XYZ file of C-alpha atoms in Angstrom:
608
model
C -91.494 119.156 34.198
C -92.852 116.834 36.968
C -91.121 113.368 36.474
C -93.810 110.153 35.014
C -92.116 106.727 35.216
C -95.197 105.402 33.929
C -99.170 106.691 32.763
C -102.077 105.010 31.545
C -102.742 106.548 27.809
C -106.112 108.339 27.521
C -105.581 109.439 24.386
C -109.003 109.180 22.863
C -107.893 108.651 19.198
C -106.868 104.813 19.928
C -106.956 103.447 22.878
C -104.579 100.343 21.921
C -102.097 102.009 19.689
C -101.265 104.538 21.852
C -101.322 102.430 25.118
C -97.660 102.319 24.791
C -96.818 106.119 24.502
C -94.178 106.879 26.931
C -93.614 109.450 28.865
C -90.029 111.250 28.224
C -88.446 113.365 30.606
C -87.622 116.976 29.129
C -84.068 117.886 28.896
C -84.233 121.073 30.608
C -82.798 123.717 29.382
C -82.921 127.045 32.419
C -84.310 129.928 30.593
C -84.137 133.447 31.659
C -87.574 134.077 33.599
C -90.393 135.034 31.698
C -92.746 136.206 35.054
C -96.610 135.270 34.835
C -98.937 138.607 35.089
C -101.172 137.317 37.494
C -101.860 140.106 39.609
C -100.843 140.272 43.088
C -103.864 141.052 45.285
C -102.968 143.581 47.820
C -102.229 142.684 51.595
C -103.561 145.043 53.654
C -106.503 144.910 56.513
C -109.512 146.741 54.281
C -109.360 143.120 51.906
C -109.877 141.060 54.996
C -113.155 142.757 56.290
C -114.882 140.933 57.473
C -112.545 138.122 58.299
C -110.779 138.737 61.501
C -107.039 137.875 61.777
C -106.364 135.140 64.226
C -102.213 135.063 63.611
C -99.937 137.087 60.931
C -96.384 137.239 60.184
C -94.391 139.036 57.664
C -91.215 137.525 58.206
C -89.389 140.379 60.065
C -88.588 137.969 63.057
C -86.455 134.817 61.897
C -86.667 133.770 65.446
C -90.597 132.272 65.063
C -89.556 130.092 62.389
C -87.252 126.709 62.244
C -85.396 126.456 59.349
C -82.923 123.545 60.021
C -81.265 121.953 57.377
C -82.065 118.519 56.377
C -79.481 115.601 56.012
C -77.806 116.908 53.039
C -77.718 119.973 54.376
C -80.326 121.528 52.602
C -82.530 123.705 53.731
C -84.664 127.252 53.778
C -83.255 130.861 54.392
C -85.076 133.737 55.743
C -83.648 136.937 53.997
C -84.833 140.173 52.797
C -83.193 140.020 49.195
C -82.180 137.152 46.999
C -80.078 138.714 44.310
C -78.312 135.509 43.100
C -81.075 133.825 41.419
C -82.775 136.999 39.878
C -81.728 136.034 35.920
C -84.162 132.644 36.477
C -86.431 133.720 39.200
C -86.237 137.469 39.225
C -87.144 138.566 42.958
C -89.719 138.210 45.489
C -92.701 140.825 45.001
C -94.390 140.642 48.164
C -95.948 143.121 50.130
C -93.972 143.516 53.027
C -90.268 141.387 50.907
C -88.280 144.426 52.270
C -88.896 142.884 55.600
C -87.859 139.304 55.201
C -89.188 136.334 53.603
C -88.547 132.531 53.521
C -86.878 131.315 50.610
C -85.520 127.918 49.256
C -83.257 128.301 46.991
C -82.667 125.441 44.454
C -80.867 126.915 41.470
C -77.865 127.198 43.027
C -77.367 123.320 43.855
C -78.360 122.560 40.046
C -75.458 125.409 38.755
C -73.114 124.249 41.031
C -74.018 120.755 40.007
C -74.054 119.172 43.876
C -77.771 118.311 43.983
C -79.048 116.330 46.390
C -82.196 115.026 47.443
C -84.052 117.658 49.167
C -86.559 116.984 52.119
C -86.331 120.878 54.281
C -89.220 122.619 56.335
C -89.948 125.842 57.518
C -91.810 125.874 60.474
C -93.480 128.221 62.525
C -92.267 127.437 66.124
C -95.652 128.432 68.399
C -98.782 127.058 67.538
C -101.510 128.909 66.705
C -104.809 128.631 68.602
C -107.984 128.868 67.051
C -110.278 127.870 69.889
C -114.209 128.808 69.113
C -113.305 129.261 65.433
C -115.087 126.407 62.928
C -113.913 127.771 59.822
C -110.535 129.041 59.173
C -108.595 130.522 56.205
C -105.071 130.462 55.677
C -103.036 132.361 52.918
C -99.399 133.969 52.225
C -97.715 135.302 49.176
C -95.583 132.824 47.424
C -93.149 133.553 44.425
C -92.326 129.890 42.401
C -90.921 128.785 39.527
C -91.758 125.201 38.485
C -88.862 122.928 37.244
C -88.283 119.502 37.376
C -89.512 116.864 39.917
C -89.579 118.941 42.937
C -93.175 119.708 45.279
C -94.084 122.200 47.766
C -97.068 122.307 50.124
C -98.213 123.767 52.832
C -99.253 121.242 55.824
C -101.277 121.804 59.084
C -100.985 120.333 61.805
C -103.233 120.162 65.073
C -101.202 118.157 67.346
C -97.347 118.601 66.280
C -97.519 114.638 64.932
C -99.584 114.034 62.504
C -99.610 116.585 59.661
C -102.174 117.523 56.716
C -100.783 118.662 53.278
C -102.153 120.911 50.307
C -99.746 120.409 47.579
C -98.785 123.737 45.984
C -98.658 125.241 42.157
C -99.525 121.517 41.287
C -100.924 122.150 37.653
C -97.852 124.555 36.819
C -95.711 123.406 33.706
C -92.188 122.671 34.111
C -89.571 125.575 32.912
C -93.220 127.788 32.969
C -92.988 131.806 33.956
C -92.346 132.557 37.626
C -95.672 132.996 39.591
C -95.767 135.203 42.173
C -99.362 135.635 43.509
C -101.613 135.373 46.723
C -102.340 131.758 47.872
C -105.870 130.809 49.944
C -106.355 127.395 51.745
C -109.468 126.364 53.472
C -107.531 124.643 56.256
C -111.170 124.319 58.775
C -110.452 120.115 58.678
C -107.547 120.763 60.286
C -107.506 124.106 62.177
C -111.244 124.179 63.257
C -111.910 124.612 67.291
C -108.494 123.713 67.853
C -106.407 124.869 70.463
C -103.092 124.211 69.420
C -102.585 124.689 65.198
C -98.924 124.067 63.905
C -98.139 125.457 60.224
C -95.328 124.784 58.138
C -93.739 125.327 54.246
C -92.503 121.893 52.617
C -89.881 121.901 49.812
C -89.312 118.069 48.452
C -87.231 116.865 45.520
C -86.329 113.597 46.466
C -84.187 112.581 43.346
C -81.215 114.142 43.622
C -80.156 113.848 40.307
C -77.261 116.654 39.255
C -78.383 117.087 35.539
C -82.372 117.083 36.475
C -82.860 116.613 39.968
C -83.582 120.079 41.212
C -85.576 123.419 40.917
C -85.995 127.130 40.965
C -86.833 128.426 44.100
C -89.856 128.775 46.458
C -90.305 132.385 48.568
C -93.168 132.618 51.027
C -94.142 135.201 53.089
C -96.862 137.239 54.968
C -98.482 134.627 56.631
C -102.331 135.459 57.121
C -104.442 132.630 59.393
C -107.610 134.427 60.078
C -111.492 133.473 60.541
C -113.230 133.034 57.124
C -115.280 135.249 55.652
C -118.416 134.143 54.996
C -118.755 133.883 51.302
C -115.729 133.587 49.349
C -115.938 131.183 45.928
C -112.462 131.258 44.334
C -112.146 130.576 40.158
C -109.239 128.129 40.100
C -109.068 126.991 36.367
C -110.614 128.432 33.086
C -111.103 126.955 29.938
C -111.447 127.743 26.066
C -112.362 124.368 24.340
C -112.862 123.135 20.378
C -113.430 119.796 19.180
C -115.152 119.131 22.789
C -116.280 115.223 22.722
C -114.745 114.829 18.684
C -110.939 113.211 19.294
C -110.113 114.629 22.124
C -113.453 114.683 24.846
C -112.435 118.050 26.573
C -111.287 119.301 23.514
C -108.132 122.002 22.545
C -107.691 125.276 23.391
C -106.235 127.348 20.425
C -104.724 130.821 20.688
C -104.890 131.681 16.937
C -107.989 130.277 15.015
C -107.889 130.532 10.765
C -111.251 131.714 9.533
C -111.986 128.703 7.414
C -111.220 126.904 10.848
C -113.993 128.695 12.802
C -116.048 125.837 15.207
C -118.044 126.158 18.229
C -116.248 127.222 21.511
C -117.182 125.782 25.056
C -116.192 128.154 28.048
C -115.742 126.062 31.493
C -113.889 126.320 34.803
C -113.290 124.964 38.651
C -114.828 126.910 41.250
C -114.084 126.323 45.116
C -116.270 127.407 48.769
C -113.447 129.100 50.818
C -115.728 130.823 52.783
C -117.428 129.808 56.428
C -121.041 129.224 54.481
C -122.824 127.072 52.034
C -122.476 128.796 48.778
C -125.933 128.879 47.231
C -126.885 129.558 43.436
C -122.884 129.983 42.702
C -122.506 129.779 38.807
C -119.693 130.307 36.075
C -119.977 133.717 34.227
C -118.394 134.138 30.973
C -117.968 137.702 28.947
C -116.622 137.843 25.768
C -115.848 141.326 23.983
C -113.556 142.745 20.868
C -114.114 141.632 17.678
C -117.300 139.811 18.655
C -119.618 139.313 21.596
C -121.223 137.025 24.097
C -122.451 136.620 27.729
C -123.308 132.816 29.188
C -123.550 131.563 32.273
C -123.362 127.703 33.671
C -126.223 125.624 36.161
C -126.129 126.853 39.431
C -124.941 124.650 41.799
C -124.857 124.565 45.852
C -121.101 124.699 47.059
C -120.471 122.911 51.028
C -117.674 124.483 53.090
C -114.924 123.570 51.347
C -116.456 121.744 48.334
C -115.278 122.686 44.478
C -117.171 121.971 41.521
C -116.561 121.832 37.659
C -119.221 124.476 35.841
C -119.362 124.879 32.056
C -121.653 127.688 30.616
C -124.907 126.502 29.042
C -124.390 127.985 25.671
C -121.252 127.526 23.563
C -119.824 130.955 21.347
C -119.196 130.586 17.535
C -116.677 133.775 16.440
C -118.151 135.461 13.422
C -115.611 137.585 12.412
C -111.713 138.005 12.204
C -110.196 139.752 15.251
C -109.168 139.559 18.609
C -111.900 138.540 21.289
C -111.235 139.141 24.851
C -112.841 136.608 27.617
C -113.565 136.837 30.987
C -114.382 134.293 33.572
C -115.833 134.948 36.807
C -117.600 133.509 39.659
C -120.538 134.384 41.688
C -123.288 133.156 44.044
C -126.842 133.982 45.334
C -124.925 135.691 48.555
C -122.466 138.808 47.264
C -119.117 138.051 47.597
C -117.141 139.737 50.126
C -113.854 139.069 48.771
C -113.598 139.362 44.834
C -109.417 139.703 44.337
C -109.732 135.610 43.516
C -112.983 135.701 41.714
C -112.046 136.594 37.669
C -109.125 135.207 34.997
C -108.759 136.723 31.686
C -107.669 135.815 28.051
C -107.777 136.788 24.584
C -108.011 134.588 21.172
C -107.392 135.875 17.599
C -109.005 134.617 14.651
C -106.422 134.943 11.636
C -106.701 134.992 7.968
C -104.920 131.845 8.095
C -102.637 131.305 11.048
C -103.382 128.454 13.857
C -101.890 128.291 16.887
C -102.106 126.382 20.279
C -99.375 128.695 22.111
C -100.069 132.097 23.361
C -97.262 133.683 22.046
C -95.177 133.871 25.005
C -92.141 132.335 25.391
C -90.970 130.895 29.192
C -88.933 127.924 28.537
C -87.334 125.678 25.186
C -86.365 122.324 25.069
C -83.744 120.425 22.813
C -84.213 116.855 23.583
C -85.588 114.354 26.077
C -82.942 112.681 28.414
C -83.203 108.901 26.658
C -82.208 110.441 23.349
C -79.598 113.190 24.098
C -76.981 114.093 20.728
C -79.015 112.533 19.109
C -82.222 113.613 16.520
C -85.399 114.547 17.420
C -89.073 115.992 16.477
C -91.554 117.594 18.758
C -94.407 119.259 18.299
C -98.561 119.829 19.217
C -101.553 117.986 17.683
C -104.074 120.370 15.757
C -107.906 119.303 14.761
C -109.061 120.309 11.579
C -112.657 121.130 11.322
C -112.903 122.252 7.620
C -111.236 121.189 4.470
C -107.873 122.908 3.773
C -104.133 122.798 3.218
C -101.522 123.357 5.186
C -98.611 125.267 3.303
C -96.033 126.184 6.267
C -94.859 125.952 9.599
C -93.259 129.074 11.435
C -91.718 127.331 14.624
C -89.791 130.125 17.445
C -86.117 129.174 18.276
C -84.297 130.180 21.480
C -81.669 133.020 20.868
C -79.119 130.553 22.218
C -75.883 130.851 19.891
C -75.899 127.466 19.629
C -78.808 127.898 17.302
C -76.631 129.241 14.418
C -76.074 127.171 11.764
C -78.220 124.247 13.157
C -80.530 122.473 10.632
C -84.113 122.275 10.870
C -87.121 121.419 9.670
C -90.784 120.456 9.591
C -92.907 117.835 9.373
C -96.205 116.839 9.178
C -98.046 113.684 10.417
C -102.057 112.874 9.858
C -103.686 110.264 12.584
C -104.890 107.277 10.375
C -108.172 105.637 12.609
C -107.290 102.275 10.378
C -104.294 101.476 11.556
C -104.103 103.417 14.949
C -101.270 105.498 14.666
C -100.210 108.590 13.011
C -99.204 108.493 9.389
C -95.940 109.918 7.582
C -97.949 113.400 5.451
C -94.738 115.463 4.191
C -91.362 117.628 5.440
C -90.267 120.470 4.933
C -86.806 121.258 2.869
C -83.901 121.682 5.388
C -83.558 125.027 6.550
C -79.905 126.401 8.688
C -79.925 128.944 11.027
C -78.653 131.878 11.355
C -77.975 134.666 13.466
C -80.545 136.796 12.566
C -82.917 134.258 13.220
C -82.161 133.612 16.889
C -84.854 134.677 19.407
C -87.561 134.846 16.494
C -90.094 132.448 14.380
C -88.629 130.485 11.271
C -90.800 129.641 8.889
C -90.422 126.772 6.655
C -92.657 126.094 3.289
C -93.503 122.633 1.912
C -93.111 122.339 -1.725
C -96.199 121.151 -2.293
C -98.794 122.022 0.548
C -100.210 119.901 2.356
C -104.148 118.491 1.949
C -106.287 118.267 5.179
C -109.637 117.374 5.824
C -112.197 118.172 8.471
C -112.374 115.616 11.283
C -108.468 115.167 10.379
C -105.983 115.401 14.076
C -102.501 116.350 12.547
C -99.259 115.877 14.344
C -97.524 119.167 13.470
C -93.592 118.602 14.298
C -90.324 120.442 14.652
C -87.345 118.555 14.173
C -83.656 118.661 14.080
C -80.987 116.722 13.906
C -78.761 116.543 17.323
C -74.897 116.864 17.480
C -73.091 117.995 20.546
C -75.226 121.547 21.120
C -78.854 120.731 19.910
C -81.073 123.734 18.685
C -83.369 124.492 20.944
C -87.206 125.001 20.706
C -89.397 127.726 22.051
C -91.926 126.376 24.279
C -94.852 128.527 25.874
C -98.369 128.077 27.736
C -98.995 124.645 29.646
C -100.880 122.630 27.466
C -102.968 119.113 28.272
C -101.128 115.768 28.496
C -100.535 113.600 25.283
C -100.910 116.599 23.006
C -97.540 116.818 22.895
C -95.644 114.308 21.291
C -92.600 114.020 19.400
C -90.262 111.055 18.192
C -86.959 109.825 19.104
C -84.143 109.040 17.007
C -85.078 105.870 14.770
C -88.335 105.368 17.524
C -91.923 104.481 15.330
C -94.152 105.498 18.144
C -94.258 108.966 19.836
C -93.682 109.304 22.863
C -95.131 112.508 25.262
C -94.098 115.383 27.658
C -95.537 114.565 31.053
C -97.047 118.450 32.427
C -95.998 119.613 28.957
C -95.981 123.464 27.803
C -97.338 124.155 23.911
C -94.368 123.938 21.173
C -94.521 127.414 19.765
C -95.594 126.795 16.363
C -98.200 128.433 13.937
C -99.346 126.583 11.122
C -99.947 128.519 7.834
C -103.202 127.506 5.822
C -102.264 128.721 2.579
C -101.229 127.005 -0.565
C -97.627 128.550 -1.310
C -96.674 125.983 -4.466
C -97.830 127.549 -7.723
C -101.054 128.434 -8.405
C -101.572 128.712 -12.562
C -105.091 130.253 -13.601
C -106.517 129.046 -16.694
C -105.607 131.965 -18.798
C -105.544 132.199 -22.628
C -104.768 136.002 -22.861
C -101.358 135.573 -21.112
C -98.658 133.720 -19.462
C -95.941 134.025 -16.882
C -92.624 131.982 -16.712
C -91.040 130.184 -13.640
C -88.052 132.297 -12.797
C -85.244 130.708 -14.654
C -82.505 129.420 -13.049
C -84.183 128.413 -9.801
C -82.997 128.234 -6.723
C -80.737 131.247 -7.765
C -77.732 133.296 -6.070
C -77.055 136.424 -8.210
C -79.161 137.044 -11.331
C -82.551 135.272 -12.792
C -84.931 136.133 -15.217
C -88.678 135.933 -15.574
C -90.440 136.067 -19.013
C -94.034 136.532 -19.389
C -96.343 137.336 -22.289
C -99.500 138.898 -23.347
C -101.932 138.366 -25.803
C -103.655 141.979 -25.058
C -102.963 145.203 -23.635
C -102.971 145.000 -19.896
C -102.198 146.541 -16.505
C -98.776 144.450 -15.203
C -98.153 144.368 -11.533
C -95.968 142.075 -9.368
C -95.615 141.487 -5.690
C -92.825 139.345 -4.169
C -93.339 138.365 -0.216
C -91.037 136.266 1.539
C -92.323 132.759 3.300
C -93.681 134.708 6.189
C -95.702 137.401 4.077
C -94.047 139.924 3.902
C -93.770 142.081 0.577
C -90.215 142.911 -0.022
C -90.309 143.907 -3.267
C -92.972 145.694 -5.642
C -92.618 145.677 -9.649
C -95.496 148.725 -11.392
C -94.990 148.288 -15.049
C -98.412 150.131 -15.914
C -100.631 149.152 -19.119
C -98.062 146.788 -21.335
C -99.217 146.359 -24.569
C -99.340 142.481 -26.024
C -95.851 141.336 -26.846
C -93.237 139.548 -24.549
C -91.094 141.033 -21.837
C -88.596 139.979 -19.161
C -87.656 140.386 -15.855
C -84.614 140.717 -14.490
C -83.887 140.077 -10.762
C -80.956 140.842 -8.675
C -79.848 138.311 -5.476
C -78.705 141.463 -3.409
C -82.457 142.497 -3.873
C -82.962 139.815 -1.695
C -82.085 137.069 1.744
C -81.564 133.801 1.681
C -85.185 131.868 2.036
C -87.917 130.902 0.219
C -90.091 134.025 -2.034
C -93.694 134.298 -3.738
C -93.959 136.505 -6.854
C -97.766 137.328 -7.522
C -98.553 138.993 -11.176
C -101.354 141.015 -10.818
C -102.475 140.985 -15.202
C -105.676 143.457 -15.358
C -108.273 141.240 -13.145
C -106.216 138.509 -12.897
C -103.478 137.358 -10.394
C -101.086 133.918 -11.201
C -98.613 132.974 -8.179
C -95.136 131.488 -7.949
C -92.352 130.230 -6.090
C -88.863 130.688 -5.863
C -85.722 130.182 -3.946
C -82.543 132.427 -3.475
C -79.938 131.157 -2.076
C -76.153 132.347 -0.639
């Protein structure tokens, strides 16, 4: 998570309440690596054509490079395996690793506790000459894990002196999954017609801080400086956006959309030139296919050497049905592309019966507090629009399979944004819930008592809390997510604060009303289970005024049916049921009666 001492708000909702939102740095917990699936172009000579190399290097000859060690001693390593760091990192995936890479290694100062601040190069020794080529391309494979506060770039230099930097892996969320992909830099400002081109790899984490103060790792390797090709436009960013211009101006993306949630979607990205020509007519493509379909495109635009643009496409896509729909950006001009490895990104969104989502499902890092309020309690969670009337009956929230989770209390909470007064507004929480072990590593879902009432145009502040102590349970956290839709509380704190670069809480709201729903029936009636909550026996009692088909269903909080009563055609009279606690697990339960056409739903509790 990339350190912010201090941000102006944009939140759109309120410019003057939330001016003084802070920014909270995460307390970082190091997760086992959760690697990106990017794909890894291939690095051979038939995906150059037709840009010729001017220099290459695979690593196989520590002698071109300088890796000395900075004041504290820091510094890169050129190796051909990196074993140590492979539960948080796992290992460098490039082409030609076997031969050598470079490598800075930051995990193990952070274990061992002895972090520094970190300043280290690794620099090729010879310069590079370039004379009679304008345009020039530089990439290498990289393999990086973002964490903290630390920065890496790649800098250029055409004198020795004065150097020119591209910061690297910029937009990546702290504690995100390990990328290890192919890297392209236009470097022609720099390298153009010159004679004597200097190139070096820049690790810098200039806090030093022990507890926070550190990162992964950084691996580079084959080194490709060659003579651009003519037309290569590179998709950089894609986006999936609802609510565009309502509370938020860019919108949210959301991964899981409830049908009765259904609005518009806008489809956008960043395109940049790296080739050695003007890119004419280039335009943003979009492809969607699954459970429904659409094609747009954006404005053409004309793209300098160099230049980048935002594109959006002209027409926005409205899902129809439930299902999974499967999107594809890509990027194109009036001149084919010669190189197309950097041209597409993918993604997939699933509208739900009734489950909403901001997180893709995938979890790469957790947190457990923010460094100002450590031991101490704490809520987090993401900001939802609402677009249509509903309710909002439960929360399933993913905890870490950290033992440390069992037995820890938690619990959820919901907030509604009040325009009035600025600020978001107390809605309901959910009954404490305690862990156990068969919920580590997996989605807990808690159920208000009496759901929740939303309306469209509403932005909810969807929270999961607990409530400190020496070992804190910990959160799952997923995608990266925009700033300032992430906010949580501090212990006894009235205004939210946010994560700086923060990653989705993973959290799915349920839109159904769990509390009891009674039909207005005169031909029968069902009982509340009686006692309730119960441990070992309870009893239902229902009647019936006329013969009837009698069917019940019980499903647990996260709908699942774990127990099925058939009594057939009943004739009128009264009757009982009689339920056993081994029948069932500790949690929260819905028993449906299904009475001829009729169906009358309840809630109950077992408890241990």
């Amino acid at each position: 998570m990339k350190k912010v001492y201090l941000l102006a708000s944009v939140f759109a909702l309120s410019a003057t309440s939330f001016a003084q939102l802070q920014s909270e740095q995460i307390l970082h917990h190091i997760s086992d690596n959760v690697e990106s699936t990017r794909p890894v172009p291939a690095y051979n000579d038939a995906d150059r054509a037709p840009g010729d190399p001017i220099y290459q290097d695979d690593f196989s000859n520590a002698g071109l490079w300088d890796v000395s060690a900075d004041g504290n001693g820091n510094a890169f390593e050129i190796v051909s395996t990196y074993p140590s760091i492979d539960q948080y990192w796992g290992q460098m995936a490039s082409t030609t690793a076997g031969n050598g890479f470079a490598i800075f290694d930051g995990v193990q100062y952070l274990l061992a506790g002895t972090v520094t601040a970190q300043d280290v190069y690794c620099s090729l020794i010879a310069p590079i000459s370039c004379t009679g080529i304008s345009n020039v391309t530089l990439e290498f494979e990289q393999r990086y894990r973002a964490f903290n506060a630390d920065q890496v770039f790649v800098e250029v230099s055409n004198d020795g002196t004065n150097w020119t930097q591209w910061e690297m892996n910029a937009a990546l969320a702290g504690n995100g999954p390990t990328v290890q992909d192919l890297q392209r830099i236009d470097i022609s400002s720099v390298a153009g017609n010159q004679a004597n081109v200097y190139v070096r790899f820049h690790w810098q984490e200039l806090g030093g801080d022990p507890q926070f103060g550190s990162g992964y790792a950084w691996a580079v390797d084959d080194l490709n400086v060659f003579e651009s090709w003519d037309y290569d436009q590179q998709l950089t960013d894609n986006y999936f956006r609802s609510g565009v211009g309502v509370s938020y101006p860019a919108g949210l993306e959301y991964y899981k959309i409830p049908d009765e949630q259904i609005t518009a979607i806008e489809f956008s990205g960043k395109t940049q030139n790296l080739g050695a020509q003007i890119q004419t007519g280039a335009k943003l493509n979009v492809d969607v296919s699954g459970a429904g379909t659409y094609t747009g495109t954006s404005a053409t635009v004309d793209l300098a050497v160099g230049a980048g643009d935002s594109l959006a496409t002209t027409t926005d896509f409205t899902p129809s049905a439930m299902g999974t729909y499967n999107i594809s950006w890509w990027v194109d001009g009036t001149n084919a592309e010669e190189v197309t490895d950097n041209d597409t990104m993918t993604t997939s969104i699933e509208v739900t019966d009734y489950e909403y989502a901001r997180d893709n499902g995938i979890i790469t890092s957790s947190i457990g507090n923010v460094s100002s309020n450590t031991g101490a309690p704490l809520t987090i969670g993401n900001v939802f629009n609402i677009f249509a009337d509903g309710t909002v009956g439960a929360v399933s929230i993913r905890i870490t399979d950290d033992a440390t989770n069992d037995g820890q209390i938690m619990f959820a909470q919901i907030m509604i944004f009040d325009a009035g007064v600025g600020e978001y507004v107390y809605a309901d929480v959910t009954p404490d819930y305690t862990v156990t072990g068969s919920d580590l590593g997996s989605y807990v879902t808690l159920t208000f008592e009496n759901a929740v009432q939303v309306s469209a145009g509403d932005d909810i502040l969807v929270l999961a809390g607990h409530y400190g102590g020496g070992t804190e349970l910990r959160f799952g956290l997923s995608n990266a997510t925009d700033e300032q839709t992430v906010l949580g509380y501090t212990s006894g704190s009235a205004t939210p604060f946010f994560l700086s670069s923060p990653s989705a809480v993973m959290m799915t709201l349920d839109m159904r009303d769990f509390t009891s729903i009674e039909e207005n029936t005169t031909n029968f009636n069902i009982g509340q289970n009686a006692p309730n909550p119960f441990d070992n026996t309870s009893i239902i009692n229902y009647t019936l005024e006329e013969a009837a088909n009698v069917s019940v269903e019980f499903v647990d909080a996260a709908g699942k049916v774990v127990k099925s009563i058939n009594n057939g055609v009943q004739t009128s009279g009264s009757y009982q049921i009689d339920l056993s606690g081994s029948d069932f697990a500790e949690g929260v339960y819905f028993y449906t009666f299904t009475i001829g056409e009729q169906k009358v739903t309840k809630r109950m509790v077992v408890t241990k």
